[in-house]
Amino acid sequence: MMMGADYYQTESEIAFLLAEGKVPVGVGENTKIRNCIIDKNAKIGRNAIITNADGVEEADRTKEGFYIRSGITVILKNATIQDGTVI
């Protein structure tokens, strides 16, 4: 489930951010997500895998922008998950 965003970026803003190596709001290309709640304004990079493949039940990784409760990954509001991240 994805909560959406309070703002959206234009095509030119997205292109600029990608050229700078930054992550725009939303979900990047080739990213795989399963059993996840994504809060508002989250930025998830390209080629990320958010599936909790290891079956972790509980984890607090708030400094990294997420936590896991009852096996469900929650991406925090305004969090940035970098390109290629595996959760």
mmCIF file of N, CA and C in Angstrom, residues 56-60 66-74:
data_model
loop_
_atom_site.group_PDB
_atom_site.id
_atom_site.type_symbol
_atom_site.label_atom_id
_atom_site.label_comp_id
_atom_site.label_asym_id
_atom_site.label_seq_id
_atom_site.Cartn_x
_atom_site.Cartn_y
_atom_site.Cartn_z
ATOM 1 N N VAL A 56 12.090 -11.509 8.336
ATOM 2 C CA VAL A 56 12.271 -10.819 9.617
ATOM 3 C C VAL A 56 10.902 -10.398 10.143
ATOM 4 N N GLU A 57 10.618 -10.671 11.411
ATOM 5 C CA GLU A 57 9.326 -10.319 12.007
ATOM 6 C C GLU A 57 9.324 -8.912 12.606
ATOM 7 N N GLU A 58 10.412 -8.521 13.257
ATOM 8 C CA GLU A 58 10.489 -7.216 13.922
ATOM 9 C C GLU A 58 11.875 -6.611 13.697
ATOM 10 N N ALA A 59 11.923 -5.342 13.314
ATOM 11 C CA ALA A 59 13.198 -4.634 13.162
ATOM 12 C C ALA A 59 12.952 -3.135 13.217
ATOM 13 N N ASP A 60 13.833 -2.418 13.898
ATOM 14 C CA ASP A 60 13.784 -0.957 13.954
ATOM 15 C C ASP A 60 14.981 -0.409 13.204
ATOM 16 N N PHE A 66 13.088 2.889 7.556
ATOM 17 C CA PHE A 66 12.052 1.860 7.586
ATOM 18 C C PHE A 66 12.077 1.086 8.900
ATOM 19 N N TYR A 67 10.999 0.354 9.143
ATOM 20 C CA TYR A 67 10.961 -0.644 10.201
ATOM 21 C C TYR A 67 10.113 -1.813 9.727
ATOM 22 N N ILE A 68 10.175 -2.914 10.463
ATOM 23 C CA ILE A 68 9.387 -4.100 10.130
ATOM 24 C C ILE A 68 8.582 -4.488 11.358
ATOM 25 N N ARG A 69 7.276 -4.680 11.173
ATOM 26 C CA ARG A 69 6.375 -5.112 12.240
ATOM 27 C C ARG A 69 5.557 -6.288 11.727
ATOM 28 N N SER A 70 5.549 -7.374 12.486
ATOM 29 C CA SER A 70 4.799 -8.585 12.108
ATOM 30 C C SER A 70 5.104 -9.003 10.668
ATOM 31 N N GLY A 71 6.353 -8.832 10.258
ATOM 32 C CA GLY A 71 6.791 -9.233 8.927
ATOM 33 C C GLY A 71 6.470 -8.254 7.809
ATOM 34 N N ILE A 72 5.779 -7.148 8.141
ATOM 35 C CA ILE A 72 5.420 -6.135 7.144
ATOM 36 C C ILE A 72 6.439 -4.999 7.204
ATOM 37 N N THR A 73 7.035 -4.666 6.072
ATOM 38 C CA THR A 73 7.977 -3.551 6.006
ATOM 39 C C THR A 73 7.197 -2.250 5.885
ATOM 40 N N VAL A 74 7.600 -1.245 6.672
ATOM 41 C CA VAL A 74 6.974 0.076 6.624
ATOM 42 C C VAL A 74 8.049 1.095 6.267
#
